[in-house]
Coordinates of C-alpha atoms and ligand atoms in Angstrom, one line a residue:
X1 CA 96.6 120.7 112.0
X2 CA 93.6 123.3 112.7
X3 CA 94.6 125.1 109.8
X4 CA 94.0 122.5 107.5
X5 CA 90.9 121.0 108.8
X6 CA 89.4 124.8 109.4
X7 CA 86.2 124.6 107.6
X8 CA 86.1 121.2 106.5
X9 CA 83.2 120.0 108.4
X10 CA 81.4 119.3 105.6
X11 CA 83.7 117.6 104.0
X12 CA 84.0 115.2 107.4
X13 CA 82.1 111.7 106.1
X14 CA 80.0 112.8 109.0
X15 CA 80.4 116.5 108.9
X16 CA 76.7 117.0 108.2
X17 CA 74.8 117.5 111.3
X18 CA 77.9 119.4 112.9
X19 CA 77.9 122.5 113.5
X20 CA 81.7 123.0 115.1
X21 CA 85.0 121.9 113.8
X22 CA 86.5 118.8 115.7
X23 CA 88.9 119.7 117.9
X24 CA 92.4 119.3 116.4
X25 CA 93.1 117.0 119.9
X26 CA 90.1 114.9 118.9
X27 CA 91.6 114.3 115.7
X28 CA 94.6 113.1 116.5
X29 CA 93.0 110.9 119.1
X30 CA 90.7 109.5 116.3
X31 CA 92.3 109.2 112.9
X32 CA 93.7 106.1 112.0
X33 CA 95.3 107.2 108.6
X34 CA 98.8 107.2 110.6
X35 CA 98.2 103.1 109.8
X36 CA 95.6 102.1 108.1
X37 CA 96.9 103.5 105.1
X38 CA 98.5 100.7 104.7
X39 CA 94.8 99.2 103.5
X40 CA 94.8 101.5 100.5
X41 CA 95.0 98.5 97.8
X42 CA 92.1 96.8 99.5
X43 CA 90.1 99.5 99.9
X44 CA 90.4 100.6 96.4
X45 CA 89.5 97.6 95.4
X46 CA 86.4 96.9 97.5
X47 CA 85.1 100.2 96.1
X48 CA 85.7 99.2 92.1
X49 CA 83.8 96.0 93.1
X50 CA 81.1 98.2 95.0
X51 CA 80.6 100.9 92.3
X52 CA 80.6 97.6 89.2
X53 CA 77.9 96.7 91.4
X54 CA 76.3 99.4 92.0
X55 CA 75.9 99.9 88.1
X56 CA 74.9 96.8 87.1
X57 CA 71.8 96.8 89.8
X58 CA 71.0 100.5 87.8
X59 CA 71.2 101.9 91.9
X60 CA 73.2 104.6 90.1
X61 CA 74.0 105.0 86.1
X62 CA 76.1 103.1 84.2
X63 CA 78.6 105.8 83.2
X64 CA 78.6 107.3 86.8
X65 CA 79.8 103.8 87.2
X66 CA 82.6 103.3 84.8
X67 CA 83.5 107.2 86.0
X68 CA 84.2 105.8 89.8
X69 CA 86.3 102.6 88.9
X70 CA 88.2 104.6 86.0
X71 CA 88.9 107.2 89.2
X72 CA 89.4 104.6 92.0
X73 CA 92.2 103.1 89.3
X74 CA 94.0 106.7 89.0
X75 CA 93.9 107.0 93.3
X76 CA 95.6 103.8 93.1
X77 CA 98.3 104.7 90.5
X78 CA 98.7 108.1 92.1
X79 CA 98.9 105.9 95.8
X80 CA 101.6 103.3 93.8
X81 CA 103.6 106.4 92.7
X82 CA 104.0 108.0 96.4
X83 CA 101.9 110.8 94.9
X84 CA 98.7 110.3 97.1
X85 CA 99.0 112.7 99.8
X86 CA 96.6 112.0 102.8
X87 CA 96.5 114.0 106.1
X88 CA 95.2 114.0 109.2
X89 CA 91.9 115.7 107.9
X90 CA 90.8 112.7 105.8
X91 CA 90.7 110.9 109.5
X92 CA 91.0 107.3 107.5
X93 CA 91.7 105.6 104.5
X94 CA 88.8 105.1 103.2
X95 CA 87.3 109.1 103.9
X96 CA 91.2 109.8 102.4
X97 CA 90.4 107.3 98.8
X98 CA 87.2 109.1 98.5
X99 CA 88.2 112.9 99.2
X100 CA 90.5 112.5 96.4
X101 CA 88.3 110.4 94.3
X102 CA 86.1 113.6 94.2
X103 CA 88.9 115.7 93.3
X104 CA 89.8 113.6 90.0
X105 CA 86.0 112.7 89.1
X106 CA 83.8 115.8 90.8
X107 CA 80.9 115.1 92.5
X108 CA 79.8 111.6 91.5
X109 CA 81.9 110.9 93.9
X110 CA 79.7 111.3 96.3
X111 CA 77.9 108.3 94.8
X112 CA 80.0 105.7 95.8
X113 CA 78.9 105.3 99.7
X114 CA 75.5 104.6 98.2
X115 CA 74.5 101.1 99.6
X116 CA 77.6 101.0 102.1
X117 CA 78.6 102.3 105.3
X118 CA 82.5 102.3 107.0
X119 CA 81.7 99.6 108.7
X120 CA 80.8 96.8 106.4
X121 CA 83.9 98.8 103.9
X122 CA 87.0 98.7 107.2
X123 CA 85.8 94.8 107.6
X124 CA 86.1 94.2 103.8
X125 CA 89.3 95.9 103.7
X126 CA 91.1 94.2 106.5
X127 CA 89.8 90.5 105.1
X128 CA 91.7 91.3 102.0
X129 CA 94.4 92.3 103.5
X130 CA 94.4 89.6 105.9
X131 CA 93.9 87.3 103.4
X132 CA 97.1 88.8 101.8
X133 CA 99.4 88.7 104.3
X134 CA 98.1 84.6 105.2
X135 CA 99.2 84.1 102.4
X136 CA 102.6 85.9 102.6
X137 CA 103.1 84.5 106.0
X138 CA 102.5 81.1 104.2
X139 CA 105.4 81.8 102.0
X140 CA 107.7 82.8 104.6
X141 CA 106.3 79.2 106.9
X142 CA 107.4 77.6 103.2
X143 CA 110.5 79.0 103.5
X144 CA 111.7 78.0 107.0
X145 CA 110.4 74.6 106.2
X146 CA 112.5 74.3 103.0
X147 CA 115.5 74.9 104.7
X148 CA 115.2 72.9 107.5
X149 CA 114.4 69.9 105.3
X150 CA 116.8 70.8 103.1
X151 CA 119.7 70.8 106.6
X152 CA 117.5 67.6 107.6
X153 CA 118.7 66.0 104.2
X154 CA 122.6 66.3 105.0
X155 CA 122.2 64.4 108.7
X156 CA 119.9 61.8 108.3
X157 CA 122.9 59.5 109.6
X158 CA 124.3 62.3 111.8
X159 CA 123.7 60.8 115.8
X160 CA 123.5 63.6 118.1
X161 CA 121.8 63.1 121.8
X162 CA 118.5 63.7 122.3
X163 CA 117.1 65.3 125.4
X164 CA 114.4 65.1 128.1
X165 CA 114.5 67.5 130.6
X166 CA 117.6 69.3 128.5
X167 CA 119.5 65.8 129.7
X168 CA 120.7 63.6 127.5
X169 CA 118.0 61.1 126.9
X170 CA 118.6 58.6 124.2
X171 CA 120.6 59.5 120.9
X172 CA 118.9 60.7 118.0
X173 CA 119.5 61.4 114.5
X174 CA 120.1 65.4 113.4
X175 CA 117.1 65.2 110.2
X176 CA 114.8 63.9 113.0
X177 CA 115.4 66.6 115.4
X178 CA 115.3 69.1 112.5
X179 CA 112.1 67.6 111.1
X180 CA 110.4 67.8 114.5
X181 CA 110.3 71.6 113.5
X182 CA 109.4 70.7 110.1
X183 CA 106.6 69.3 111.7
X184 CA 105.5 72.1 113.9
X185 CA 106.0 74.8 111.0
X186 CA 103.6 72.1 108.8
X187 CA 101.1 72.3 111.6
X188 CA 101.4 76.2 111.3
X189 CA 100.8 75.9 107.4
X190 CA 97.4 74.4 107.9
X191 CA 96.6 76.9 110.7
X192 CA 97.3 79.8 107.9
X193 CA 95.0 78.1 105.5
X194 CA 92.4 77.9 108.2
X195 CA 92.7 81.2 109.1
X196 CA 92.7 82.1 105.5
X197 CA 89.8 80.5 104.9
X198 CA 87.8 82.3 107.9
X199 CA 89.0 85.6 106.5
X200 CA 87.6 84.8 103.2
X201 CA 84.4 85.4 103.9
X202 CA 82.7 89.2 102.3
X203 CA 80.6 91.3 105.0
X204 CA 80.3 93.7 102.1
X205 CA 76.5 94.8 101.9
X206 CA 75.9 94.7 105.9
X207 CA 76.1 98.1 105.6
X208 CA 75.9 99.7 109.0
X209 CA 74.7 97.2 110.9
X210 CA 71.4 96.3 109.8
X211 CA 71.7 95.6 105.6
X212 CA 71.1 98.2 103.3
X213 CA 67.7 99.7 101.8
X214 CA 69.0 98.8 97.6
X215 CA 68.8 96.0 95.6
X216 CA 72.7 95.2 95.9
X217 CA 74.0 92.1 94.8
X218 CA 76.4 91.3 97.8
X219 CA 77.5 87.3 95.8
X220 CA 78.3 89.6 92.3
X221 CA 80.6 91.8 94.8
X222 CA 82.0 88.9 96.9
X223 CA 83.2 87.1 93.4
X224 CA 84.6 89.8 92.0
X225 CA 86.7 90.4 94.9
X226 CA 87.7 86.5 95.5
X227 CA 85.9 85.9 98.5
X228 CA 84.3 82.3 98.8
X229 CA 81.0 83.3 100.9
X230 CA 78.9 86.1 101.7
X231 CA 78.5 86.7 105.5
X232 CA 75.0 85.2 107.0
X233 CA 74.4 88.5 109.8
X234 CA 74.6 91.8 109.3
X235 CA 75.6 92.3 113.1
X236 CA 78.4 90.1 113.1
X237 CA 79.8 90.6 109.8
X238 CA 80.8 94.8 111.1
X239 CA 81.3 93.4 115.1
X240 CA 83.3 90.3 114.0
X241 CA 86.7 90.6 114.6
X242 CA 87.6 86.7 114.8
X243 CA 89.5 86.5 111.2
X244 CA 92.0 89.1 112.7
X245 CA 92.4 86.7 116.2
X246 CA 92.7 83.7 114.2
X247 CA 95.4 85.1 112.2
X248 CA 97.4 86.3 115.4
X249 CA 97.0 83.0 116.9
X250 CA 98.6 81.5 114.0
X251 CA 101.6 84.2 114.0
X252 CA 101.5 83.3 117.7
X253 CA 102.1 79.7 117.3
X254 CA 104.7 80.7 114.4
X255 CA 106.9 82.9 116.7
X256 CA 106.3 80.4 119.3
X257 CA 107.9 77.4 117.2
X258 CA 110.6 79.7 116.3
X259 CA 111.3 80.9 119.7
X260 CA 111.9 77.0 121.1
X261 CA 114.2 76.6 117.2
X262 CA 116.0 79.6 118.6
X263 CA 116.6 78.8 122.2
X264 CA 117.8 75.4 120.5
X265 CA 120.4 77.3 118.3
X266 CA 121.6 79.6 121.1
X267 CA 122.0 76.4 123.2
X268 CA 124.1 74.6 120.6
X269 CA 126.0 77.8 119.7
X270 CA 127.6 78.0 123.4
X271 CA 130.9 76.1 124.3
X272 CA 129.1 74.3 126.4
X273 CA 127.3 72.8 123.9
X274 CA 129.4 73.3 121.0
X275 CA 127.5 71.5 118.5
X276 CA 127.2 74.0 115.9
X277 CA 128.7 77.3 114.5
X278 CA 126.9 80.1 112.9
X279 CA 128.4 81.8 109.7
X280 CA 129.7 85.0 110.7
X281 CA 127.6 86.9 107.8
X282 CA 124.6 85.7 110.6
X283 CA 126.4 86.5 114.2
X284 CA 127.5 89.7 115.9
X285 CA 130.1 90.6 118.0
X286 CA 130.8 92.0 121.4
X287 CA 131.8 96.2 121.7
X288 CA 133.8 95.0 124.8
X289 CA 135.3 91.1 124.8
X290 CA 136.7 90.8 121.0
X291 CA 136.4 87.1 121.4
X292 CA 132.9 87.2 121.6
X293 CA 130.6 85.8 118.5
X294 CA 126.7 86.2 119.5
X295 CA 123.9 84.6 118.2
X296 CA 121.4 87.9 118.4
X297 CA 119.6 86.8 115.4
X298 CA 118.2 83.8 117.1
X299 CA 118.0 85.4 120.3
X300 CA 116.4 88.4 118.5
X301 CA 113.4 86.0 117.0
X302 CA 113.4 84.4 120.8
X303 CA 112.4 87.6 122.1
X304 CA 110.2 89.1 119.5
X305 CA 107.2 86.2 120.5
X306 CA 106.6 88.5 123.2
X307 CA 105.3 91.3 121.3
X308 CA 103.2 89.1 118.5
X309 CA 101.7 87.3 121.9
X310 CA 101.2 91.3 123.7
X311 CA 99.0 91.8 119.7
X312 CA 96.8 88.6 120.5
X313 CA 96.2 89.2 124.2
X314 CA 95.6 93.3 123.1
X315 CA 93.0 92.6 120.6
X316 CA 91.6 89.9 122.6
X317 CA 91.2 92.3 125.3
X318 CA 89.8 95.0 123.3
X319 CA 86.9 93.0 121.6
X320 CA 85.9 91.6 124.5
X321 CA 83.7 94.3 126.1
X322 CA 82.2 95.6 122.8
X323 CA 78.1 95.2 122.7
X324 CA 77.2 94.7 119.0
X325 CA 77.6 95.8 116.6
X326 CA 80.6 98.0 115.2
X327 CA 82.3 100.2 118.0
X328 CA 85.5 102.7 117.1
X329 CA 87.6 100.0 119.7
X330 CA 87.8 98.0 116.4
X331 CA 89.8 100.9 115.2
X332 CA 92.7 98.7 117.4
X333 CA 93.1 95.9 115.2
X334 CA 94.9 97.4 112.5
X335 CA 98.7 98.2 114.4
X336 CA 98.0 94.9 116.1
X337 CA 97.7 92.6 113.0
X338 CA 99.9 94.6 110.7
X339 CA 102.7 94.4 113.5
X340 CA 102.7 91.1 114.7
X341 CA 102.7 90.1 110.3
X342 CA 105.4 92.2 110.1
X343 CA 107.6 91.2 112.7
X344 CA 106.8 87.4 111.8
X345 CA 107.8 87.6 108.5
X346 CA 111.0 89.6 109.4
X347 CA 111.7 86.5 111.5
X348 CA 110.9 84.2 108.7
X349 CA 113.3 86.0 106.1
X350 CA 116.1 85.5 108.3
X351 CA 115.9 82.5 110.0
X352 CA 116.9 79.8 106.7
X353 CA 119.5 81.8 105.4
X354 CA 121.0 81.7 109.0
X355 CA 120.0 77.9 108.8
X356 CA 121.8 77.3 105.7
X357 CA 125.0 78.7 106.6
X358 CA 125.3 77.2 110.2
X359 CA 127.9 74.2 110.5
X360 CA 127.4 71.0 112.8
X361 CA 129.8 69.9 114.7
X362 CA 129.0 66.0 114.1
X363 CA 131.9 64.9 115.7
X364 CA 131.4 66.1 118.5
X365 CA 127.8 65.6 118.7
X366 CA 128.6 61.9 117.6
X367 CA 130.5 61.7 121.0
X368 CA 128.2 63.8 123.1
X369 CA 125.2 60.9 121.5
X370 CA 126.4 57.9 123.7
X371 CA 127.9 59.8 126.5
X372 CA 126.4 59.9 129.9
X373 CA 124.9 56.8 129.9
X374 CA 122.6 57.2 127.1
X375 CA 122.6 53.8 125.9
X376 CA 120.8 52.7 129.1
X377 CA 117.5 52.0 127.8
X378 CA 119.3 50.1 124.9
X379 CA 120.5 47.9 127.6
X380 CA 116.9 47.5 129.5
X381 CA 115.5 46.8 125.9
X382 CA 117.7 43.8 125.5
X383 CA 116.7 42.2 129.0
X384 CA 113.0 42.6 127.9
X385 CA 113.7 41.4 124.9
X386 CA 114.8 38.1 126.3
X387 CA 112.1 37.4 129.0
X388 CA 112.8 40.2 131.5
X389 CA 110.4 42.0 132.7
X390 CA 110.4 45.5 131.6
X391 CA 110.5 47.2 135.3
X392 CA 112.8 44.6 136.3
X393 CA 115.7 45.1 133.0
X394 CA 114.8 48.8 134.1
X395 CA 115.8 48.0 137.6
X396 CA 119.1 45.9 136.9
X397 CA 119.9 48.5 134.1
X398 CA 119.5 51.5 136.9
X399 CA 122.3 49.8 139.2
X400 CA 124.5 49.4 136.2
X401 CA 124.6 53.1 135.6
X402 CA 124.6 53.9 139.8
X403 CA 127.6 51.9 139.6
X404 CA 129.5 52.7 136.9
X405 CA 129.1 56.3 137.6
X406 CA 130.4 55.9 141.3
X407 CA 133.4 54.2 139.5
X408 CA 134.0 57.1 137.0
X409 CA 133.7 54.4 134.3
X410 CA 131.3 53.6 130.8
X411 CA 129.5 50.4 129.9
X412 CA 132.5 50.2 127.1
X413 CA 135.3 49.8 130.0
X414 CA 133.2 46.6 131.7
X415 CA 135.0 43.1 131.3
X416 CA 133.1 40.5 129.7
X417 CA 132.8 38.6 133.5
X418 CA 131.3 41.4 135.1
X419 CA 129.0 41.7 132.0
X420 CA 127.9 38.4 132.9
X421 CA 127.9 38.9 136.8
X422 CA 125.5 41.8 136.1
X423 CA 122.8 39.7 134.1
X424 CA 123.0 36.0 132.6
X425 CA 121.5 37.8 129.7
X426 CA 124.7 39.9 129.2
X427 CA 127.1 36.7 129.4
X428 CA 125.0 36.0 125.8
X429 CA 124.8 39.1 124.1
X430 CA 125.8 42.7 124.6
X431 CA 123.7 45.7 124.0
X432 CA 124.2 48.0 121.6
X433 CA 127.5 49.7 122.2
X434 CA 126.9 52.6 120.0
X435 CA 124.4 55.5 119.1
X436 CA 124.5 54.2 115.7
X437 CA 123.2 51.0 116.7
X438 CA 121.1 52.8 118.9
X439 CA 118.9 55.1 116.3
X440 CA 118.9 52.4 113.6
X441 CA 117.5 49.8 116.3
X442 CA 114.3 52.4 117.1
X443 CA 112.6 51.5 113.5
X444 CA 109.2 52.4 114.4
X445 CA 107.1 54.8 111.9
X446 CA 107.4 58.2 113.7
X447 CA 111.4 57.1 115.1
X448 CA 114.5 58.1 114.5
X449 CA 115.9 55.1 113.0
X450 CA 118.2 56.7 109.9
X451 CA 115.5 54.6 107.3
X452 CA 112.7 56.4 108.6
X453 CA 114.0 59.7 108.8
X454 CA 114.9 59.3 105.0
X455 CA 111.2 58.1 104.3
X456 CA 109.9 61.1 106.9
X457 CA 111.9 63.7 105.0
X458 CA 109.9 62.4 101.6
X459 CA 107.0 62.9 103.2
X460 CA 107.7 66.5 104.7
X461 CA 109.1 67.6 100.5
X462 CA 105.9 66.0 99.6
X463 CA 103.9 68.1 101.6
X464 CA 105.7 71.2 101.6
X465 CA 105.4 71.2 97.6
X466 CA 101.7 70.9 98.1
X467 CA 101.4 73.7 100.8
X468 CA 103.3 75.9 97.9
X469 CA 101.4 74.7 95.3
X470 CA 98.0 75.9 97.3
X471 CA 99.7 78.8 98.1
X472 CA 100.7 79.8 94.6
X473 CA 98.0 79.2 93.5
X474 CA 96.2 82.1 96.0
X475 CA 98.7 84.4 95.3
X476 CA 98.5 84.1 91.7
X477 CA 94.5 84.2 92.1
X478 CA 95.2 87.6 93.7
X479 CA 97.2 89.0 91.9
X480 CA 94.9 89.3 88.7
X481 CA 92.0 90.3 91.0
X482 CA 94.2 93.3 91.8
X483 CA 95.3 94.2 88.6
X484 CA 93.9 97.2 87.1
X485 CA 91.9 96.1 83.8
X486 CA 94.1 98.9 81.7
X487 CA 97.6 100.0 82.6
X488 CA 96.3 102.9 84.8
X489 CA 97.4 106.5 84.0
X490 CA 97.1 109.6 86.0
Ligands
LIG501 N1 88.9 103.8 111.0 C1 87.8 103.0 111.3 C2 88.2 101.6 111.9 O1 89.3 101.3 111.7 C3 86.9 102.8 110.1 C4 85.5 102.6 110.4 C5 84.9 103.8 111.0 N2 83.5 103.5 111.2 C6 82.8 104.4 112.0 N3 81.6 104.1 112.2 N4 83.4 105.4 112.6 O2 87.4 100.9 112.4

């Protein structure tokens, strides 16, 4: 590495006041092209909308102008072709982008950091692609949601039991427990578009730290690059590192949703459970017991929410002892962000196709719904509902069960005398004998009741095909702020 960076202190974005070479160890300590070349797009683009700028407010000439974007556009080509070679010397993307800018254009080049400074350029970069990969994520939240509503739609009359305290509780319809993630990954949706819409604000034009000593026009750059406001404080908009917390929060809460989905599925898989089979195209098998069919895909996405969590306590962590305003520990947020996005959206490409292609056991789940006593509260209800008390049908209900299980028998086996003998209630009417009767008696707005799971699945395609719409709309949006005006050559 010494070899290629012997010499070049000049052409260090800082190189001028040095009088040594850095030491290669230094280097390797400091550069952050290893990753953040992964902001090439973005930074590209901040610098055609900083050089238009630039032009238009005569702070440099208007051909010096078109001469930067026309070159910025050939970096990009040349970085879109795998051509752009950038080492260890360039120290980042945005010293790499402009070392090669001057070798296509000459020394105009050196006009482009006119009016700017890393700082205000690394925060502007990683908004964009923050803003990108919300709206990615978004996508891949869409996705999840589709398929599960999509499950949801074939067992809205499926009964399964529900669970407190993973014991069977009181039975429940598949769609509803399906939609209860539905309505977690919904809640993650609208956590994106926040976070989007804290990201999409421009600190371009902060400069340093303190603003910048040129008439720039920091709204003309902030529309041309799609952003909806202009940062109000110099300080804050290079020290601000909030948009990148917000954003791992909401892959936090994502892997987090997924994790519990995945603990279900792994649960359900087992022979203890038994209520559902995964395809074989999404399980794995065992080197040693050839009987074995594992459900690493779900245990996989399980485990992974412990790495995107490690990225949200890391960078919380690191920002936390920074003074104002920029400081190279910001340098950290990069791997954090990019991984916990990556391994997010590698959860949400494989999670509905596994969805899809599991089967239900609804037999057995059918059974499993008015086992173990789970019709109890059915029974209590009916007490109540004629005059009892509530603690009281609670109470009478609660021996029932203490005595039936002592006997080894269900409700189903009692004779219609002791019915009676139990309550004078029960010598009039029986409760519900079934989990059928059971779902399709809890018709509240919210419940389970087969009628308003089919209205609460409406409402969930309603609302996904909204959240898509919004989110199609984005991507589309930046897509053509991305574009290159002319097909770019090189
Ligand atoms: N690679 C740096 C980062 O990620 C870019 C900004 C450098 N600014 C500076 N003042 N050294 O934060």
């Amino acid at each position: 590495m010494t070899d290629m960076t012997a010499g070049r202190v000049a052409r260090k974005a800082w190189g001028g006041r040095f009088a040594d070479s850095p030491d290669a160890r230094l280097e390797r300590f400091n550069a952050s092209i290893g990753f953040d070349a992964r902001l090439i797009r973005e930074d590209i683009r901040g610098s055609v909308a900083h050089a238009r700028m630039l032009g238009r407010q005569a702070i440099i000439g208007a051909t010096e102008a078109q001469a930067l974007e026309d070159g910025l556009w050939r970096v990009l080509a040349e970085a879109e072709a795998g051509e752009l070679e950038l080492t260890l010397a360039d120290e980042d993307v945005h010293t790499g982008v402009e070392r090669r800018l001057r070798e296509l254009v000459g020394p105009v080049a050196g006009k482009l950091h006119t009016a700017r400074s890393r700082n205000d350029q690394v925060a502007t970069d990683l908004r964009l692609w923050a803003k990108g990969a919300l709206l990615d994520l978004l996508t891949g939240v869409n996705a999840l949601r589709a398929a599960l509503i999509e499950v949801a739609q074939d067992h809205v009359e499926t009964v399964m039991p529900g669970y407190t305290h993973l014991q069977r509780a009181q039975p429940i319809v598949l769609a509803h427990h399906l939609l209860a993630y539905d309505a977690m990954l919904a809640r993650d949706a609208d956590r994106l578009r926040d976070a989007y819409r804290r990201a999409d604000v421009s600190p371009l034009g902060s400069g340093a730290l303190a603003g910048v000593t040129f008439p720039i026009d920091r709204e003309a750059t902030a529309a041309d690059l799609g952003f909806a406001a202009i940062s109000a404080n110099s300080l804050d908009a290079v020290a601000d590192r909030d948009f990148v917390l917000d954003a791992l929060f909401a892959c936090a809460a994502i892997a987090m949703h997924i994790s519990r989905l995945s603990e279900e599925i792994c649960l359900w898989a087992s022979a203890e459970f038994r209520f559902l089979r995964l395809s074989d195209a999404f399980s794995t098998g065992s080197s040693i017991m050839p009987q074995k069919k594992n459900p690493d895909v779900a245990e996989l996405a399980r485990g992974k929410t412990g790495r995107v969590y490690g990225h949200l306590m890391a960078l919380l962590t690191t920002i936390k002892g920074t003074p104002l305003a920029y400081n190279k520990d910001f340098q950290e947020d990069k791997e954090a962000l990019f991984d916990a996005v990556d391994t997010v959206l590698a959860t949400l490409d494989v999670l509905p196709p596994m969805l899809r292609t599991a089967t239900f056991d609804t037999e057995r789940m059918t059974v499993a719904a008015a086992a173990d006593f789970s019709l109890a509260t059915d029974a209590a209800d009916l007490l109540a509902r004629c005059g009892v008390p509530f603690r009281e049908a609670h109470e009478v209900v609660g021996r029932l069960v203490g005595r039936c299980a002592a006997e080894g028998i269900e409700f189903d086996d009692l004779t219609d005398a002791q019915w009676a003998e139990i309550h004078p209630v029960f010598a009039e009417e029986r409760p519900p004998r079934t989990a059928r009767e059971s779902v399709d008696a809890r018709n509240v707005p919210g419940g389970t009741a087969p009628a308003r799971v089919r209205a609460a699945l409406d409402g969930a395609a309603a609302a996904l095909a909204a959240d898509r719409d919004w989110t199609e709309a984005a991507l589309a949006d930046r897509a053509a702020r991305f574009a290159p005006p002319t097909p770019a050559t090189s």
